[in-house]
Coordinates of C-alpha atoms in Angstrom, one line a residue:
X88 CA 38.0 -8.6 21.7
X89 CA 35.9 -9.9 19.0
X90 CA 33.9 -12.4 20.9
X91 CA 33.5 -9.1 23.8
X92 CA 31.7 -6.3 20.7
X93 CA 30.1 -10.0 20.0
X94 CA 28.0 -9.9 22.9
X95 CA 27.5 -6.1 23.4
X96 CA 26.3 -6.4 19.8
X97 CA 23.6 -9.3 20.6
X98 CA 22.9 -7.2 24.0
X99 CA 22.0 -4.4 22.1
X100 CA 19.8 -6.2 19.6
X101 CA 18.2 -8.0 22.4
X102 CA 17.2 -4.5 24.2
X103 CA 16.3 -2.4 20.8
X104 CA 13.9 -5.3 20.1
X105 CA 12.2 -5.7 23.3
X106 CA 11.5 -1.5 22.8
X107 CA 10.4 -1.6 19.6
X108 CA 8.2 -4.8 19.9
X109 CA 6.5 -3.6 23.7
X110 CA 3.9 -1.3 23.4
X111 CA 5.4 2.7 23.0
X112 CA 6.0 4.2 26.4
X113 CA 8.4 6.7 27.8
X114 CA 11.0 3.7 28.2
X115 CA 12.1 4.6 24.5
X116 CA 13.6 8.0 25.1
X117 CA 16.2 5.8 26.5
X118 CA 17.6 6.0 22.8
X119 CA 17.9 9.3 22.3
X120 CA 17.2 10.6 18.6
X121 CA 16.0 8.6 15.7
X122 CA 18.8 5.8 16.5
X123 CA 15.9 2.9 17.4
X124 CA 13.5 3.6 14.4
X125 CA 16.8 3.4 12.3
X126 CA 18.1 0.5 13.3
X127 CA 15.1 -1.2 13.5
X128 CA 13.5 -0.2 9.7
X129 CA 13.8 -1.6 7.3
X130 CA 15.2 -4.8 8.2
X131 CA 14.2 -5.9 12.2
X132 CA 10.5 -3.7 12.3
X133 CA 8.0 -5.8 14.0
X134 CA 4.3 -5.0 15.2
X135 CA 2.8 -5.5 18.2
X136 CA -0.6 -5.3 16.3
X137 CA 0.7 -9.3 16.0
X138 CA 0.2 -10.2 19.3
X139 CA -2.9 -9.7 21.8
X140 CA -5.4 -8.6 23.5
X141 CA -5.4 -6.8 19.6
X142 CA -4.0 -9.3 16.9
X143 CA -4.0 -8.3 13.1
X144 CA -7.6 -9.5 11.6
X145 CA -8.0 -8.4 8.3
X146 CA -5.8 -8.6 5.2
X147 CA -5.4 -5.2 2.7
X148 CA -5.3 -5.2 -1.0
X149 CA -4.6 -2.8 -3.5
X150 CA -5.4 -3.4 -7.0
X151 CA -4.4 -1.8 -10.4
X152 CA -6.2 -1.0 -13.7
X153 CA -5.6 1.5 -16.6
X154 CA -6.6 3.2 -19.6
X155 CA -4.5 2.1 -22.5
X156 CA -4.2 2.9 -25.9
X157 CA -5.3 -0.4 -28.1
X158 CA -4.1 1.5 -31.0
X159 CA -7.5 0.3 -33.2
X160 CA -8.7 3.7 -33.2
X161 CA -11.6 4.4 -36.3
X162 CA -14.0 6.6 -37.1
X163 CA -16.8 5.8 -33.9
X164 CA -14.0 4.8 -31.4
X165 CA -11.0 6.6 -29.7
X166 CA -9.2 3.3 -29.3
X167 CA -8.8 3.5 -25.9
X168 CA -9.9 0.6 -23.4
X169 CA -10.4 -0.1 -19.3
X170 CA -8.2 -3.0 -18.9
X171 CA -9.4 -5.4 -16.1
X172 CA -7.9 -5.2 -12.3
X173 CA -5.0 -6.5 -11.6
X174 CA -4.1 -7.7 -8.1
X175 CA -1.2 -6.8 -7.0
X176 CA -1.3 -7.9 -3.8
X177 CA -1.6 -10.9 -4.6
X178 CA 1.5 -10.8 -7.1
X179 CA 3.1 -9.5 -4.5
X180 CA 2.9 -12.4 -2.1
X181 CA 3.1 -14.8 -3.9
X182 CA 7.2 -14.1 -3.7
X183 CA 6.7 -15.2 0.2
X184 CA 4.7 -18.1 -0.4
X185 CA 7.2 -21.1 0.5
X186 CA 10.3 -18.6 0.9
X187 CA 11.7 -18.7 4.2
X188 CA 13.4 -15.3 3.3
X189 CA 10.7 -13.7 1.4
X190 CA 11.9 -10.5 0.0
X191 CA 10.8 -6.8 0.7
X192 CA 9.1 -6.4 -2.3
X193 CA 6.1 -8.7 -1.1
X194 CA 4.7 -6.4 1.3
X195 CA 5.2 -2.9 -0.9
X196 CA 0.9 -3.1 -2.0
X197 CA 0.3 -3.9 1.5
X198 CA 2.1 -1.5 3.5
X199 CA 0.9 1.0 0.9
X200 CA -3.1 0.1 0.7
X201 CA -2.6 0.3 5.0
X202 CA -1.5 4.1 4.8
X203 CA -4.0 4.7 1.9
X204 CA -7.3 3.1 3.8
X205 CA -6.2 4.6 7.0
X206 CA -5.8 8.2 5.7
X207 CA -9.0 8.0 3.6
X208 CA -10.6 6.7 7.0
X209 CA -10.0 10.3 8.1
X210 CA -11.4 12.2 5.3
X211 CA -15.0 13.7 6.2
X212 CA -17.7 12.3 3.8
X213 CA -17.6 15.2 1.3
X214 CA -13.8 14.9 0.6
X215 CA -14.4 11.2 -0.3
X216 CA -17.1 12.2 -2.8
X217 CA -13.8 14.2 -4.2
X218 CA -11.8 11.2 -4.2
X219 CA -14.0 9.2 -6.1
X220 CA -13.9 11.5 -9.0
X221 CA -11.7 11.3 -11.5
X222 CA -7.8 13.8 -11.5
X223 CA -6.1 13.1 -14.5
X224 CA -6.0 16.1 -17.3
X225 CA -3.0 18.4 -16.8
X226 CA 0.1 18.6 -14.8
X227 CA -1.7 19.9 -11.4
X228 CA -4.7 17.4 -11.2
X229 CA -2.8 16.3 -7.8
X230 CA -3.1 20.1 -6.6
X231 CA -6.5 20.8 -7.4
X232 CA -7.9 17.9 -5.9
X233 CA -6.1 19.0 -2.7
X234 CA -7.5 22.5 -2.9
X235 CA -11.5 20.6 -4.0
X236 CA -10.6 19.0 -0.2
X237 CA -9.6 21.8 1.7
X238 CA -12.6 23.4 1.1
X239 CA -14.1 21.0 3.3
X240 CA -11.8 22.0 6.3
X241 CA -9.1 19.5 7.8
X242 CA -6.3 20.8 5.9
X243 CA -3.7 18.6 7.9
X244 CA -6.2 15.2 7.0
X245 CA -6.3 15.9 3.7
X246 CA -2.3 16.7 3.1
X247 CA -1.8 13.6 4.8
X248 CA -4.3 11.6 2.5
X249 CA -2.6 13.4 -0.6
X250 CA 0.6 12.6 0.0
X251 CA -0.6 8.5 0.0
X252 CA -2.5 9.1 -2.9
X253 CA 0.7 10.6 -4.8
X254 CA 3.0 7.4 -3.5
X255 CA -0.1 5.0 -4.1
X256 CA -0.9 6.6 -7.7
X257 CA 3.4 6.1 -8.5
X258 CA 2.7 2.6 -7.1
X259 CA -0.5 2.3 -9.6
X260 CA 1.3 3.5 -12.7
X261 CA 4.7 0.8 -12.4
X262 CA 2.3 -1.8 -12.3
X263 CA 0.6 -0.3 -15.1
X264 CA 3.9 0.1 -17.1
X265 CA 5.0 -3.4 -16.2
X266 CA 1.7 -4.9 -16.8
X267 CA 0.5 -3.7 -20.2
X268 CA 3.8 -1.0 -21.5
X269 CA 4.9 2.3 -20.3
X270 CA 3.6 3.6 -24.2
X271 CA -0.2 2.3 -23.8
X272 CA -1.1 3.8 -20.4
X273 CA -3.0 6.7 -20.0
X274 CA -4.4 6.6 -16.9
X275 CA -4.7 4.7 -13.7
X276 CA -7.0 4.0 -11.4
X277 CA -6.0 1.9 -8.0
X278 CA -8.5 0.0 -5.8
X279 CA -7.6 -0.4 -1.9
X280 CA -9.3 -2.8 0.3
X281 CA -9.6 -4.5 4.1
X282 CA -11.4 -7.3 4.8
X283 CA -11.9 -8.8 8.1
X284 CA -11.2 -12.3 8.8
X285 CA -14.2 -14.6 10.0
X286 CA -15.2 -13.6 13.6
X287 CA -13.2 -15.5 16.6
X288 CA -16.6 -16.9 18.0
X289 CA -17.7 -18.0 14.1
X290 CA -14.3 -19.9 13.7
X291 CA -16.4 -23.4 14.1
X292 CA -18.8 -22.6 11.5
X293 CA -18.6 -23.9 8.5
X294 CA -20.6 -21.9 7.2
X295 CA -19.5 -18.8 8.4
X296 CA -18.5 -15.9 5.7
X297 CA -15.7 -13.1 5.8
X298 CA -17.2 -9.5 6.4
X299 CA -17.6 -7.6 3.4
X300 CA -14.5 -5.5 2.4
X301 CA -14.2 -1.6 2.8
X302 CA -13.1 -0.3 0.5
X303 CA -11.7 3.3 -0.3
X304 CA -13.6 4.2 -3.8
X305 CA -11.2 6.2 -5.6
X306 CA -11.2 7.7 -9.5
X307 CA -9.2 7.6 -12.9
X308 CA -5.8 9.4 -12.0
X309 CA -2.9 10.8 -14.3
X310 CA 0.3 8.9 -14.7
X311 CA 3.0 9.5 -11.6
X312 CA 6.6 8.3 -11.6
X313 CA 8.8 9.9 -9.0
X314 CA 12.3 10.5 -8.4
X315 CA 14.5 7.5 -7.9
X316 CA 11.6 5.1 -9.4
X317 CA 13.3 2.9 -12.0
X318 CA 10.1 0.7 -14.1
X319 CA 12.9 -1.4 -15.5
X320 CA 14.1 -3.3 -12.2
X321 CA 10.2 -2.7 -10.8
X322 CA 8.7 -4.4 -14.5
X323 CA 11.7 -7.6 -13.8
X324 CA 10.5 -8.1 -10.4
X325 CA 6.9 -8.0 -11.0
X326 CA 6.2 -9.6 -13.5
X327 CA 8.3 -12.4 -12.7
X328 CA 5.6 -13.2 -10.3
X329 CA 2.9 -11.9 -12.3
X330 CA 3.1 -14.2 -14.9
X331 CA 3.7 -17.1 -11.9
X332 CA 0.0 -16.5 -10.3
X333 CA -1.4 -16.0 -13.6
X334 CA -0.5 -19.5 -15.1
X335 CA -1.9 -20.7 -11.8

């Protein structure tokens, strides 16, 4: 009996790979409901943006500064500062870097900078002039940069972008907490980035240079922490690594 659900159990695996790795087709309604994107995430999801004719070429970043309080405030100063940028990216990975199980938690920046880019991509060139600007004073700077957007038409592009720049922005302020105390930060502001790798036909030149970056240019935002966030466990794991790449 046990070796039997054994098998069926490897048989299914087998199958639920080979749809979820082949390029989508109708072949997938075969599962009915959301059972293949739930068995598959978070633990077995794979890309076919791996393989060719259309491989992965570029690597995304996403990193963090803030606004903290340096609490030397006199008479011709505020006290308040621009820390530098932080990369958290590069944090990140650092927990896969000689770990043959690398944990989750080294692909959060990228997986979020990927949605971020991408959804900016979509924004017409007047809603990225909005972006740029700084959101941070009051409790619906979120909101009115939405409605700034919407003027601009594309209401569905621009909800979509919003909602990455909420999870992105509560991505932005644990780093910020972690990095320099929940009690200094005022504001955040996130940097995302892709950057091509050297052309396939420059590959044999050594002097051959990566493409510039695009990046999305983005402003100072207010201070997000959502439901279910906890900075504690989020401050252990980071800057456990943090302080790793650092003394490197």
């Amino acid at each position: 009996m046990g070796s039997t659900l054994l098998v069926l159990f490897a048989g299914w695996h087998i199958f639920a790979s080979f749809l979820w790795i082949s390029p989508y087709s109708e072949l997938r309604t075969i599962v009915p409901g959301n059972a293949l994107s739930t068995y598959m995430l978070p633990w077995f999801g794979q890309s076919w943006s791996v393989f060719a004719p259309e491989p992965i070429n570029g690597d995304y970043r996403l990193e963090v500064r803030a606004i903290i309080d340096t609490g030397s405030a006199t008479a011709d100063s505020e006290g308040y500062e621009a820390t530098d940028w932080v990369d958290a990216t590069e944090v990140e990975i650092s927990k896969a870097r000689y770990n043959l199980f690398p944990p989750r938690a080294a692909i959060l920046s990228t997986q979020q900078a990927t949605k971020l880019l991408n959804s900016w991509k979509e924004l017409k060139p007047e809603q990225r002039e909005i972006a740029a600007l700084g959101y941070y004073e009051g409790d619906r700077w979120l909101a009115r940069m939405h409605d700034a957007m919407v003027e601009f038409g594309d209401e569905q592009k621009v909800t979509n972008y919003i909602v990455q720049e909420r999870y992105t922005t509560a991505y932005a302020t644990q780093v910020a907490y972690a990095v320099w105390g929940e009690e200094n930060v005022g504001q955040v502001q996130f940097r995302v980035s892709r950057q091509n790798i050297v052309p396939f036909a420059e590959r044999h030149n050594p002097d051959a240079e990566r493409p510039a970056p695009q990046i999305a240019n983005t402003g100072w935002r207010g201070v997000i922490v959502l439901s279910g966030q906890s900075n504690e466990d989020f401050e252990k794991s980071f800057m456990a690594s943090y302080r790793g790449v650092e003394n490197d």
